[in-house]
CSV table of C-alpha atoms and ligand atoms in Angstrom, one decimal:
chain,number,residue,atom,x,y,z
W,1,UNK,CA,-6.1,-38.7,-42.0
W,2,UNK,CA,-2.3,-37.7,-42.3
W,3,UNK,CA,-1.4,-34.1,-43.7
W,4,UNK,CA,2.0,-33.4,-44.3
W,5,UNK,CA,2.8,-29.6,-45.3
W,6,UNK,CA,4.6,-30.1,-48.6
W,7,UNK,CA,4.6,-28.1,-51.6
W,8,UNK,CA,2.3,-25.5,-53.5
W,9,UNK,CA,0.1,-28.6,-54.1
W,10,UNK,CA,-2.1,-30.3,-52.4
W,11,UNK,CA,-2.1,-34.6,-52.3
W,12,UNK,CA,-4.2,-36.6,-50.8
W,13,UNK,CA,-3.6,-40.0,-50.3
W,14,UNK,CA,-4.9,-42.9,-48.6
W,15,UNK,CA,-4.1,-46.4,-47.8
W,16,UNK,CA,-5.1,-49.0,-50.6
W,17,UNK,CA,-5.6,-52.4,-49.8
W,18,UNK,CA,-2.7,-54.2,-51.3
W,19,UNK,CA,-3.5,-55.9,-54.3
W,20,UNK,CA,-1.9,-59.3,-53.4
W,21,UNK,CA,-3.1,-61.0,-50.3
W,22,UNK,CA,0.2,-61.1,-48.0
W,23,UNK,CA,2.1,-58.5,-49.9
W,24,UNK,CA,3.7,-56.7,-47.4
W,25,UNK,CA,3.7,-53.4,-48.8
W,26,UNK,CA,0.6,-51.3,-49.2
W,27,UNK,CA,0.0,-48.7,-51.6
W,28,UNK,CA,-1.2,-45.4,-51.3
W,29,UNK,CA,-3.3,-43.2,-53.4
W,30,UNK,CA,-2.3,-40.1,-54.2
W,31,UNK,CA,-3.9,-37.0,-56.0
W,32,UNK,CA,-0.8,-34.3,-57.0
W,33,UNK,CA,-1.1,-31.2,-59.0
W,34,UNK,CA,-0.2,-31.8,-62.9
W,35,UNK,CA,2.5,-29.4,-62.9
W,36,UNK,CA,4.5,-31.2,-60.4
W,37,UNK,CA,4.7,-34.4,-62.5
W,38,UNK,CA,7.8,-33.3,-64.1
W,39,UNK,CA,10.0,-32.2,-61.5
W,40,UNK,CA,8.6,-34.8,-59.3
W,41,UNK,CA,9.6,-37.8,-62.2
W,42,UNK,CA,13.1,-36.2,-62.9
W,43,UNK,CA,14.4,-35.8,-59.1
W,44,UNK,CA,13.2,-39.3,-59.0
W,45,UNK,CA,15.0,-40.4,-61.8
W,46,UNK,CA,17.6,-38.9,-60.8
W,47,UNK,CA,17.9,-41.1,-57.7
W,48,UNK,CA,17.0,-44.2,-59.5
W,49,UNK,CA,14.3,-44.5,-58.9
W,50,UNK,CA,10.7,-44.2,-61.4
W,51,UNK,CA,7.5,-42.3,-60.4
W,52,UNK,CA,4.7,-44.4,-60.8
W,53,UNK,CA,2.7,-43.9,-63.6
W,54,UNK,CA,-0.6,-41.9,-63.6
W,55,UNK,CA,-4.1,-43.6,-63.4
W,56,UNK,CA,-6.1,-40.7,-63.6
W,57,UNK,CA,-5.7,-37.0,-65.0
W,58,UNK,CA,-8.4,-34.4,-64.8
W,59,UNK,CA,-8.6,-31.1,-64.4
W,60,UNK,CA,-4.6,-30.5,-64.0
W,61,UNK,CA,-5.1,-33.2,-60.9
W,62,UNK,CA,-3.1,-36.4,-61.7
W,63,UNK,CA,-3.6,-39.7,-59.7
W,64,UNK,CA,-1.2,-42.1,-58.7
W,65,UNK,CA,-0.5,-45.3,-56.8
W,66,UNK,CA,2.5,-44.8,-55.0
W,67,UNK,CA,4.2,-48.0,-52.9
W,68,UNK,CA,4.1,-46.8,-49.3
W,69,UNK,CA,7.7,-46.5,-48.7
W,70,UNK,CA,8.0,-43.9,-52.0
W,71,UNK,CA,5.4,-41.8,-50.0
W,72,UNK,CA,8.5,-40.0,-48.0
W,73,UNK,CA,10.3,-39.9,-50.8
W,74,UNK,CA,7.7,-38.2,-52.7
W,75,UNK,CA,7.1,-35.9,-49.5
W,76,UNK,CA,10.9,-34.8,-50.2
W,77,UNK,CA,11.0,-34.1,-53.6
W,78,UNK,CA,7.9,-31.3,-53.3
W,79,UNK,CA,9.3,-30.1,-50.6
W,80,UNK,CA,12.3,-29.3,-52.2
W,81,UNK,CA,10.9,-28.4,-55.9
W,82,UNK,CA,7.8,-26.9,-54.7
W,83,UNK,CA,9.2,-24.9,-51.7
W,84,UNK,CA,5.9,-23.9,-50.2
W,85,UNK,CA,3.8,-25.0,-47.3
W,86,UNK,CA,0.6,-26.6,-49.1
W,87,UNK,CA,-0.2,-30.2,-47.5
W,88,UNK,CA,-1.6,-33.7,-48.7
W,89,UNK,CA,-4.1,-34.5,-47.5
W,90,UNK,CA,-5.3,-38.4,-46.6
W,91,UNK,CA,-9.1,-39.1,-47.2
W,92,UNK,CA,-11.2,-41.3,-45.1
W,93,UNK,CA,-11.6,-43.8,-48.5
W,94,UNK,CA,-10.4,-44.1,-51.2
W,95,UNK,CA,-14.3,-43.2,-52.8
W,96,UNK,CA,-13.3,-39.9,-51.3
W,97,UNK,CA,-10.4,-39.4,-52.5
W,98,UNK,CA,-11.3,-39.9,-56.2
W,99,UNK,CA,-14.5,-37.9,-55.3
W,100,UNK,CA,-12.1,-34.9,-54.6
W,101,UNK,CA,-10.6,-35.8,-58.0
W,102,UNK,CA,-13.7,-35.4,-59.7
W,103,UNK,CA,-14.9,-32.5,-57.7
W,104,UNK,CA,-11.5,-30.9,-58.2
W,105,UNK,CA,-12.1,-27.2,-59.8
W,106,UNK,CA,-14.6,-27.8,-61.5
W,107,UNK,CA,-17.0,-25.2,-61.8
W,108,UNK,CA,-20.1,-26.1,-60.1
W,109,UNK,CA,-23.8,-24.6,-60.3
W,110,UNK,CA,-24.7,-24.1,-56.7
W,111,UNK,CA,-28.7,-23.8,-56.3
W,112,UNK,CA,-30.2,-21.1,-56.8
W,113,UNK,CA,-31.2,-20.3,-52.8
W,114,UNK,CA,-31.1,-16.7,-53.1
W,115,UNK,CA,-31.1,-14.0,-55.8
W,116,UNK,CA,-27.9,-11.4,-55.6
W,117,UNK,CA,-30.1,-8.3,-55.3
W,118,UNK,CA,-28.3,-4.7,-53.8
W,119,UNK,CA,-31.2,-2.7,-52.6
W,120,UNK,CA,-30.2,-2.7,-48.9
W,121,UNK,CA,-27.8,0.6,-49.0
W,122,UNK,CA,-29.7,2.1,-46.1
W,123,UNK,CA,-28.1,-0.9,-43.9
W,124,UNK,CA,-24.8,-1.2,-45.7
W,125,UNK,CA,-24.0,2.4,-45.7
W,126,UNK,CA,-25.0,2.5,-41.4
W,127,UNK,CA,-22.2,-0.2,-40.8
W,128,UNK,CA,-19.5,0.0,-43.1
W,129,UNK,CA,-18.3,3.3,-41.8
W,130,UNK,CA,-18.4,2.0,-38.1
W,131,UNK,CA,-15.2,-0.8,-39.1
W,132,UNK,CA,-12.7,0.7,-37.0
W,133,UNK,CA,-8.7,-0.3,-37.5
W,134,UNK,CA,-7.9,-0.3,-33.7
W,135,UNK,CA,-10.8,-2.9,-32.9
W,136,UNK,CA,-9.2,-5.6,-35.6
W,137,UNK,CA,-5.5,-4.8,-34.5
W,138,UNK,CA,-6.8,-5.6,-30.8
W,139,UNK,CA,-7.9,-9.0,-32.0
W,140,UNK,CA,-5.2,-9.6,-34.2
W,141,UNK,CA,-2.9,-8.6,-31.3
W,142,UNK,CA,-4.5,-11.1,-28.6
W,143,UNK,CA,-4.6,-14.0,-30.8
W,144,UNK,CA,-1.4,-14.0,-31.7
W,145,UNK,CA,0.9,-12.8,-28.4
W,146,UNK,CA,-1.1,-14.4,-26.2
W,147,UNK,CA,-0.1,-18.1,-26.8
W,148,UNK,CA,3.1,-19.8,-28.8
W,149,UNK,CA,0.8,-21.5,-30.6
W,150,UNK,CA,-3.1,-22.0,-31.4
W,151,UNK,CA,-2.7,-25.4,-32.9
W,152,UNK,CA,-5.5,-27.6,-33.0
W,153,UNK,CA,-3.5,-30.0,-30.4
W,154,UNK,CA,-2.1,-28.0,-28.3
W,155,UNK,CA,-3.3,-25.7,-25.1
W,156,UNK,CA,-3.2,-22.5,-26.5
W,157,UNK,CA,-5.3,-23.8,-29.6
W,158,UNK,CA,-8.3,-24.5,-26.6
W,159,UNK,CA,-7.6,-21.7,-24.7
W,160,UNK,CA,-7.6,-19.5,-28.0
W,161,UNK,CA,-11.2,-20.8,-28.4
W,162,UNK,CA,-12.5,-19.9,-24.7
W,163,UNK,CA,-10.7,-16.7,-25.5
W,164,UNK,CA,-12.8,-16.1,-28.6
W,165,UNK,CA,-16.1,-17.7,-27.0
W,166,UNK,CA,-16.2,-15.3,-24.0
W,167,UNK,CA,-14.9,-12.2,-26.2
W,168,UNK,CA,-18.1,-13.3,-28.9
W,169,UNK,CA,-20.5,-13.7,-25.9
W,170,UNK,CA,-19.1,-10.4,-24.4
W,171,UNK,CA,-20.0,-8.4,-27.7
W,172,UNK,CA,-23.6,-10.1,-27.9
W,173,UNK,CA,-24.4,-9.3,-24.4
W,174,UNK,CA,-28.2,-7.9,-24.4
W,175,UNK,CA,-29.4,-9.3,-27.8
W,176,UNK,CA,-31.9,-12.6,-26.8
W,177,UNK,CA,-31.2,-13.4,-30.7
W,178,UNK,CA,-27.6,-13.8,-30.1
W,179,UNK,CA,-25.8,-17.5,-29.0
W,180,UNK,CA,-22.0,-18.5,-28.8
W,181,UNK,CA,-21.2,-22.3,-28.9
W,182,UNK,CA,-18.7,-24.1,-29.0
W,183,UNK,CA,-18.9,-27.2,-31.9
W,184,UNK,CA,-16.9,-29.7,-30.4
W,185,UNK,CA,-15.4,-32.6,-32.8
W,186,UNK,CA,-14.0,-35.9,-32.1
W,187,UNK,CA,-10.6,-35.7,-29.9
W,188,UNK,CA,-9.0,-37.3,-32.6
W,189,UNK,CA,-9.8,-35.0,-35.6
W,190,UNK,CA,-9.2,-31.9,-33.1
W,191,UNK,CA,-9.5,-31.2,-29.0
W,192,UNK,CA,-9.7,-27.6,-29.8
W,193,UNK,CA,-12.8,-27.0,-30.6
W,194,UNK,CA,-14.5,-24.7,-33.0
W,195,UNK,CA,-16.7,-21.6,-32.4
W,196,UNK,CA,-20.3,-20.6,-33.8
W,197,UNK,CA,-21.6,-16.9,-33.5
W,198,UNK,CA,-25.6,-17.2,-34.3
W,199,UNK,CA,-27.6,-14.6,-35.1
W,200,UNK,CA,-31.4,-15.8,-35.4
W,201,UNK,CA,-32.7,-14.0,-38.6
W,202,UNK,CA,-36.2,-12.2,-38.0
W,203,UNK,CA,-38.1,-13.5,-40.5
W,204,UNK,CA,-36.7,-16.4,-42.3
W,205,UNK,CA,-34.9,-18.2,-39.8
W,206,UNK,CA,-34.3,-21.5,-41.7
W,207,UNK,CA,-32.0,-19.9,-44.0
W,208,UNK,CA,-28.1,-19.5,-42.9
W,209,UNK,CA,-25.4,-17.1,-44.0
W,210,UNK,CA,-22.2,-18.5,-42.9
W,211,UNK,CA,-18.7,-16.4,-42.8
W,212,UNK,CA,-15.8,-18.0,-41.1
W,213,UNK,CA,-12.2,-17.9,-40.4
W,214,UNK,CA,-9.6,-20.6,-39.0
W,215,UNK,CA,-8.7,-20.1,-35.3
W,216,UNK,CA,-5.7,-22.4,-35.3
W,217,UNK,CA,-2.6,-21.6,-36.5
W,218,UNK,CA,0.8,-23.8,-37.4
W,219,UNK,CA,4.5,-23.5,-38.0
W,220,UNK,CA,5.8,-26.1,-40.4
W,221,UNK,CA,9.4,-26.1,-39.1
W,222,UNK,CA,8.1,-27.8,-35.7
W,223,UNK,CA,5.4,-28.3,-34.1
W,224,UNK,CA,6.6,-26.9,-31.0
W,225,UNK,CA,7.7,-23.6,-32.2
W,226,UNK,CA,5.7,-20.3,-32.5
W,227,UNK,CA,2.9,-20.2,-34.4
W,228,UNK,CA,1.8,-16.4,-33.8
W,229,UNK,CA,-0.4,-16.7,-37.3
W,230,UNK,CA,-1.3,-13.3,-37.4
W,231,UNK,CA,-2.3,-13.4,-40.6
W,232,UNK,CA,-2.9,-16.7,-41.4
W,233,UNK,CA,-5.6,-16.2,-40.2
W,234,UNK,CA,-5.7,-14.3,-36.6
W,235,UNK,CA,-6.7,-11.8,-39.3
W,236,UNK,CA,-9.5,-13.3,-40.8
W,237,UNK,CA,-11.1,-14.2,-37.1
W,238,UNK,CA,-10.6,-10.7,-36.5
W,239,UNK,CA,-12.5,-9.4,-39.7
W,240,UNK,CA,-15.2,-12.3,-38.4
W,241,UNK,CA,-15.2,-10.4,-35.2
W,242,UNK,CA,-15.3,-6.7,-36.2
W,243,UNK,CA,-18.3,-7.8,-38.5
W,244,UNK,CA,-20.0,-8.9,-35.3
W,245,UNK,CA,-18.7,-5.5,-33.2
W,246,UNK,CA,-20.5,-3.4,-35.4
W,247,UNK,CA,-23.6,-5.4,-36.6
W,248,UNK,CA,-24.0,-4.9,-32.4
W,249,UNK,CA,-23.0,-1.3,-32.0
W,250,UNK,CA,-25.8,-0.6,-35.1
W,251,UNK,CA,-28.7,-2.8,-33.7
W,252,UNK,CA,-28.2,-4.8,-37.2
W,253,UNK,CA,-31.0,-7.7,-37.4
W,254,UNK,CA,-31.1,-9.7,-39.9
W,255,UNK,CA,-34.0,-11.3,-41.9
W,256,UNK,CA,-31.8,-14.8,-42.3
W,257,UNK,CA,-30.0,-16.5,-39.8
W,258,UNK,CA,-26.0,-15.1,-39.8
W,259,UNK,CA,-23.5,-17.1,-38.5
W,260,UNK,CA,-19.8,-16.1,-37.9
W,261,UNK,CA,-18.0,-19.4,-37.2
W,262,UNK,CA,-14.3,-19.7,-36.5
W,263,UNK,CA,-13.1,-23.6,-37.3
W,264,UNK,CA,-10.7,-25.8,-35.7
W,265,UNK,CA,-7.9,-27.7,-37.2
W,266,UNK,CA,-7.9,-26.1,-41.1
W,267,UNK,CA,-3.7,-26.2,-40.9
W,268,UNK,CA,-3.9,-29.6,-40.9
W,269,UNK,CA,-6.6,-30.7,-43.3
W,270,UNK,CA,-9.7,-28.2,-43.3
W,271,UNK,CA,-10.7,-30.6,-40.6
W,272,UNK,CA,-13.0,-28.6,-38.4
W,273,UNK,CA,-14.9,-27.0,-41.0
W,274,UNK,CA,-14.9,-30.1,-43.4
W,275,UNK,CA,-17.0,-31.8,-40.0
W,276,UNK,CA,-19.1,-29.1,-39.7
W,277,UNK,CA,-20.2,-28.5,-43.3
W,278,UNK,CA,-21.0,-32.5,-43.6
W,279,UNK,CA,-23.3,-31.8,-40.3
W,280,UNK,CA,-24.8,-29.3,-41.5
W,281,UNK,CA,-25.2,-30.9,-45.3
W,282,UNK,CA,-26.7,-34.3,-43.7
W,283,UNK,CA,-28.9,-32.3,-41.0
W,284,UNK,CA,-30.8,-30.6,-44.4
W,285,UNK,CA,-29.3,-26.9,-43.2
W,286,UNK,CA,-30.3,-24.4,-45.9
W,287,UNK,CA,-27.0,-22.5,-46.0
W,288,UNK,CA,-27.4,-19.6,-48.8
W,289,UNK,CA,-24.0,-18.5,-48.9
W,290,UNK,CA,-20.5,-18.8,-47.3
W,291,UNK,CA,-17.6,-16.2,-47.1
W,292,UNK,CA,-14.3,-17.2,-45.9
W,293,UNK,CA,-11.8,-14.6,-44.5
W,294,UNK,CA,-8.4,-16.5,-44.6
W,295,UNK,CA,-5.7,-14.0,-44.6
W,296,UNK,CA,-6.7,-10.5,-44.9
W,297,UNK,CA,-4.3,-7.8,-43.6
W,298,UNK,CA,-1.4,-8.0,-46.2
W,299,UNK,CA,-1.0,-6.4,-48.8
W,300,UNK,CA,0.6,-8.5,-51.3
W,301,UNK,CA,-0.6,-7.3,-54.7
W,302,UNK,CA,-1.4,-4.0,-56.4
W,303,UNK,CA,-5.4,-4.7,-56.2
W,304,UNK,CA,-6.9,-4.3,-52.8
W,305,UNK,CA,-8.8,-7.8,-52.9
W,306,UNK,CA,-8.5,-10.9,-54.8
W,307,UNK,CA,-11.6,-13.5,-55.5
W,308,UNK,CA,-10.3,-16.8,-55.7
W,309,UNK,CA,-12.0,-18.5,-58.7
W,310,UNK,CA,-11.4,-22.2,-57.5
W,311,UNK,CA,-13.2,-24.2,-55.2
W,312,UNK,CA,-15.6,-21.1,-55.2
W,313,UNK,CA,-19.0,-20.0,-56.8
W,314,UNK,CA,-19.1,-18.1,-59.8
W,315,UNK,CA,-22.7,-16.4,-59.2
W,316,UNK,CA,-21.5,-15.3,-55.8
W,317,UNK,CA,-17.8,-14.2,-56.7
W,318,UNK,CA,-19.7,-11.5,-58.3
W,319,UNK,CA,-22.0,-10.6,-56.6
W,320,UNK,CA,-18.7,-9.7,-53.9
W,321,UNK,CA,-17.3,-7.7,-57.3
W,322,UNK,CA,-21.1,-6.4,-57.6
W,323,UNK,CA,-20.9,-5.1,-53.5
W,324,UNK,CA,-17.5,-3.9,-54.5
W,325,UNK,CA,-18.2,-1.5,-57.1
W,326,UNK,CA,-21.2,-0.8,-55.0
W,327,UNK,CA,-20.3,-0.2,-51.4
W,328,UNK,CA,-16.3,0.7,-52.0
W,329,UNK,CA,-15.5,3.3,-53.9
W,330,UNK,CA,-11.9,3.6,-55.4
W,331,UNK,CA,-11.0,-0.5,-53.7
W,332,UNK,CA,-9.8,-2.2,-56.7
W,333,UNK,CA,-10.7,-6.3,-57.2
W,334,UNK,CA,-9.5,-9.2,-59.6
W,335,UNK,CA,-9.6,-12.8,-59.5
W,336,UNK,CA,-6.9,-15.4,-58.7
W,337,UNK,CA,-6.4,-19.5,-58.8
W,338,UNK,CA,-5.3,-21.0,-55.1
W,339,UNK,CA,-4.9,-24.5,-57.4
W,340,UNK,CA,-6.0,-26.4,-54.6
W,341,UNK,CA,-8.7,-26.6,-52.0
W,342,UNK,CA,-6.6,-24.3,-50.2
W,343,UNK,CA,-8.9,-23.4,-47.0
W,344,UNK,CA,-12.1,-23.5,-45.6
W,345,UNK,CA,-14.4,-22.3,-48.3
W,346,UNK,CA,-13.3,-25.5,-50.0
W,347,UNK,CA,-15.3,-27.7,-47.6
W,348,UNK,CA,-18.2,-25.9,-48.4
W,349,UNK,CA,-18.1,-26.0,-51.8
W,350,UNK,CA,-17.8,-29.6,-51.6
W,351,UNK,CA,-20.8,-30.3,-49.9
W,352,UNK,CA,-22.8,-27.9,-52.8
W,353,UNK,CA,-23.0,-24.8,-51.4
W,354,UNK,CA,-22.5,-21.3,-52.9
W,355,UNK,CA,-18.9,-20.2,-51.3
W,356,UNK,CA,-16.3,-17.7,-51.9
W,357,UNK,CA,-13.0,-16.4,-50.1
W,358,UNK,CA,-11.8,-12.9,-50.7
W,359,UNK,CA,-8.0,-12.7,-50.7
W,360,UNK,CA,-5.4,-10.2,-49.4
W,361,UNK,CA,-3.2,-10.7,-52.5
W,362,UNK,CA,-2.6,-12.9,-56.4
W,363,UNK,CA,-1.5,-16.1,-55.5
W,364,UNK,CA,2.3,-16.2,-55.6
W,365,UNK,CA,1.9,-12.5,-54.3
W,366,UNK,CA,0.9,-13.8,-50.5
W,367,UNK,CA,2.2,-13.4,-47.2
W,368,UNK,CA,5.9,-15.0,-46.9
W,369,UNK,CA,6.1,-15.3,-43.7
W,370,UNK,CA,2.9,-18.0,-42.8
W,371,UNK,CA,3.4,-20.9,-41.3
W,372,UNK,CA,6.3,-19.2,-39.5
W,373,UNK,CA,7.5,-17.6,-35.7
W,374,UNK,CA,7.6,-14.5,-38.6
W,375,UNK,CA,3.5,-14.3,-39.4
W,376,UNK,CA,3.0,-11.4,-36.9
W,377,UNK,CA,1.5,-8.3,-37.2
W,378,UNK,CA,5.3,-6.5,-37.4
W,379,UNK,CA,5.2,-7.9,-40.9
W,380,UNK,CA,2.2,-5.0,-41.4
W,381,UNK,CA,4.2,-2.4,-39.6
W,382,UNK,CA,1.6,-2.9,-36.5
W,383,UNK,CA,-1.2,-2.1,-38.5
W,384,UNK,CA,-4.7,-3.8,-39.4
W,385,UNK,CA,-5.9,-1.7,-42.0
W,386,UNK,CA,-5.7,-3.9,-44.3
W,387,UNK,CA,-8.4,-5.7,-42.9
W,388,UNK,CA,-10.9,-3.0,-42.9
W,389,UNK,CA,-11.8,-3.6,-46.4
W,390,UNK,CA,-12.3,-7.4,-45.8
W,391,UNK,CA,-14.5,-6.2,-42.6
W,392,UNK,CA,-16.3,-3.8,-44.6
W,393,UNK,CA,-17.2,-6.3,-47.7
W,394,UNK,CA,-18.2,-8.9,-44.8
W,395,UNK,CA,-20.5,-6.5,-43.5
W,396,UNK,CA,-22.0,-5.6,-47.0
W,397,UNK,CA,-22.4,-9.3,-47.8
W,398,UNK,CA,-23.9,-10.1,-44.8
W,399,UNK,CA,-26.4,-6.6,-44.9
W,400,UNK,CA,-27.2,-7.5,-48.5
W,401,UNK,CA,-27.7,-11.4,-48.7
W,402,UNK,CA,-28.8,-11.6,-44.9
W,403,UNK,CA,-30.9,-8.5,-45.2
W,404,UNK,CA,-32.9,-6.9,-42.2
W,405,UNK,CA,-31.8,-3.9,-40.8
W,406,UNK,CA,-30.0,-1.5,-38.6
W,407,UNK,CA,-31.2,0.7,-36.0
W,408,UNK,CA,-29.4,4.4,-36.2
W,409,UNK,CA,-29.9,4.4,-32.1
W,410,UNK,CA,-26.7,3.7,-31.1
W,411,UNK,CA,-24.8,6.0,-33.8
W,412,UNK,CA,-22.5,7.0,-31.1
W,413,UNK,CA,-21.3,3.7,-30.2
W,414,UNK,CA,-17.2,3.5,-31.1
W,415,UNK,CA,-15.1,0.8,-30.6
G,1,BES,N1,-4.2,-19.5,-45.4
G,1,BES,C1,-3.7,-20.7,-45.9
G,1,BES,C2,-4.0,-20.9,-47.4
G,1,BES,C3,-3.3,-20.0,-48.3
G,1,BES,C4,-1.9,-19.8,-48.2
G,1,BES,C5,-4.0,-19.5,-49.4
G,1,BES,C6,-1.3,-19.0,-49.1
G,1,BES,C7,-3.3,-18.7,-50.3
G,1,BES,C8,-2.0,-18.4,-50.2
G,1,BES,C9,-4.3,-21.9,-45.2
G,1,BES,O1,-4.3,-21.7,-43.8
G,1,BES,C10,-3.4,-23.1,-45.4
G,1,BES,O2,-2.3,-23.1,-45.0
G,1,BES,N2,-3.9,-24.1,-46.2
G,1,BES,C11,-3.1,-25.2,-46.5
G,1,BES,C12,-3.9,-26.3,-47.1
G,1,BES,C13,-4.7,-27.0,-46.1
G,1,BES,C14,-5.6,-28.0,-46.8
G,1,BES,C15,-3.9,-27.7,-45.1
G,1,BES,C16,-1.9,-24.8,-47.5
G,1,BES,O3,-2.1,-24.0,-48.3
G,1,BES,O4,-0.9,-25.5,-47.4
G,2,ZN,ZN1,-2.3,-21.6,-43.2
């Protein structure tokens, strides 16, 4: 697959087989946000040349079969028209890529695995107040000072994942019912691998609650250059990991299997957790919800966190506002479009299960400095509390649709 980090939109294209045996020139399909059809024709008119015309529109998703050497040309014009870092994205077939079509925003109805109920309080109410600001600045501050870069090719992309390995397996140290793993994938989709937290639930094992995060991070000027992605998304591992601090500290056990995973390679295609969802769809896992924490300590908007609506389940997007209401008093929520399958959840939803990601701020609103040597945690005057809401709804998802529950015998424990 080839990403390229374009516009606000997200393509995907693929190589056709050329229509006429011996042409020299193959064509590429390519899916591109309805909006951009206009600028995107008249900076190619104005060149002299015409965008090809659209074989498919659904869902403000338009396809087209582009001749392989427009595809640059195409890559320009969004960069330059649509000044923002979203990618395209190549499919592994062409079936895929018109499956994406078809999937696009689509609302979905996810099974119905679980039932949203919010009668575990006594659990909730022991961990939220135990999310402590200095523990997620401490992450946020490793993972993003000490290496350039963790991108999903480069050394300090693996040696972000030992990093984030031993610190796991450090925090579950004395709990049987705790493993850390590493979920390797093919050294051609990533050499830095990704990272599973389980928690082995007490009494009905066979179901899975899955929160992630993306460990790598990118700067689209150069691959070489810094990449500190303190936001995008050392935050979001960091929520991921304060989750797991305090479920610890509290002697939280849940009934259903929890699992905090950080993926590899999501810069460049959602590639780590788009591998591990398929696994886990094709190995018959009965996942019951995911949360995905992608960006979480900047404040961007005049509401504290916003649901995105796409590529995300409706029946769980409020049961979040439901925990909310609940479990935050005075933390103020709406709902926002990314307009594309704009991180990790997105995988998940694609394979059918219930997934949602919480969002520091309205789209349009977000961090300006991802993607950049200018996404670190300066850019939040050295603070992480931010995050503590996005730790604190974790925690409240996880005590309420994981259930079991916390021991008061370590009350004491601080971060
Ligand atoms: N954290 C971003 C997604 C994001 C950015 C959401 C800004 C909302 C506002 C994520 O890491 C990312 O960069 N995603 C890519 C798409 C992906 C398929 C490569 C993007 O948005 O360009
Ligand atoms: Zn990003």
């Amino acid at each position: 697959m080839t990403t390229l980090k374009l516009g606000v939109l997200t393509l995907s294209l693929l190589l056709a087989t050329p229509v006429l045996a011996g042409a020299a020139e193959p064509d590429v399909w390519i899916t591109i946000g309805s909006d951009a059809l206009v600028p995107a024709r008249a900076s190619f008119q104005g060149q002299g040349l015409e965008l090809p015309s659209v074989v498919r529109e659904k869902d403000g998703v338009a396809v087209l079969r582009v001749p392989a050497s427009q595809v640059e040309k195409l890559a320009e014009v969004m960069h330059s028209k649509l000044n923002r870092c979203a990618g395209f994205i190549a499919h592994d077939s062409e079936a895929q890529a018109l499956a994406a079509v078809e999937a696009g925003a689509t609302p979905r109805v996810a099974p119905a695995l679980v039932s949203y109920t919010l009668d575990n309080a006594a659990t909730v109410n022991a961990l939220l107040p135990q999310v402590a600001e200095s523990s997620l600045r401490s992450t946020i501050t490793s993972l993003s000072t000490s290496w350039t870069s963790r991108r999903y090719n480069q050394q300090g992309g693996l040696d972000a994942a030992n990093w984030l390995k031993s610190r796991w397996t450090t925090l579950a140290a004395g709990r049987a019912d705790i493993s850390v793993a590493f979920f390797t994938h093919p050294a051609s989709t990533s050499p830095q691998p990704s990272v599973i937290l389980t928690i082995q639930g007490t009494s009905l094992p066979s179901e899975v609650v899955v929160l992630g995060a993306h460990l790598d991070s990118i700067n689209v000027s150069g691959s070489n250059l810094s990449a500190p992605g303190a936001d995008d998304d050392a935050s979001g591992v960091a929520t991921l990991t304060e989750v797991i601090r305090v479920a610890v500290a509290k002697g939280y056990r849940p009934a259903r299997t929890v699992q905090f995973i950080a993926y590899a390679a999501e810069e460049i295609g959602l590639k780590g957790s788009a591998a591990i969802a398929a696994q886990y769809k094709s190995s018959g896992k009965n996942v019951v919800g995911v949360l995905q924490l992608d960006m979480t300590n900047y404040r961007g908007s005049s509401y504290d966190i916003v649901l995105v609506s796409d590529y995300t389940t409706a029946a769980q997007n409020t049961f979040l506002t439901n925990l909310i209401k609940q479990y935050m008093p005075g933390v103020t929520s709406t709902s926002t479009r990314c307009g594309y399958a704009c991180s990790d959840h997105a995988s998940w939803y694609n394979q059918g299960y219930a997934s949602s990601i919480p969002f520091e701020a309205l789209m349009g609103q977000d961090n300006p400095y991802i993607h950049s040597v200018n996404d670190t945690l300066t850019q939040t005057a050295g603070s992480a509390q931010n995050s503590v809401k996005f730790a604190q709804l974790a925690a409240a998802y996880v005590a309420e649709l994981a259930k079991g529950t916390a021991s008061t015998a370590l009350d004491t424990a601080r971060p």
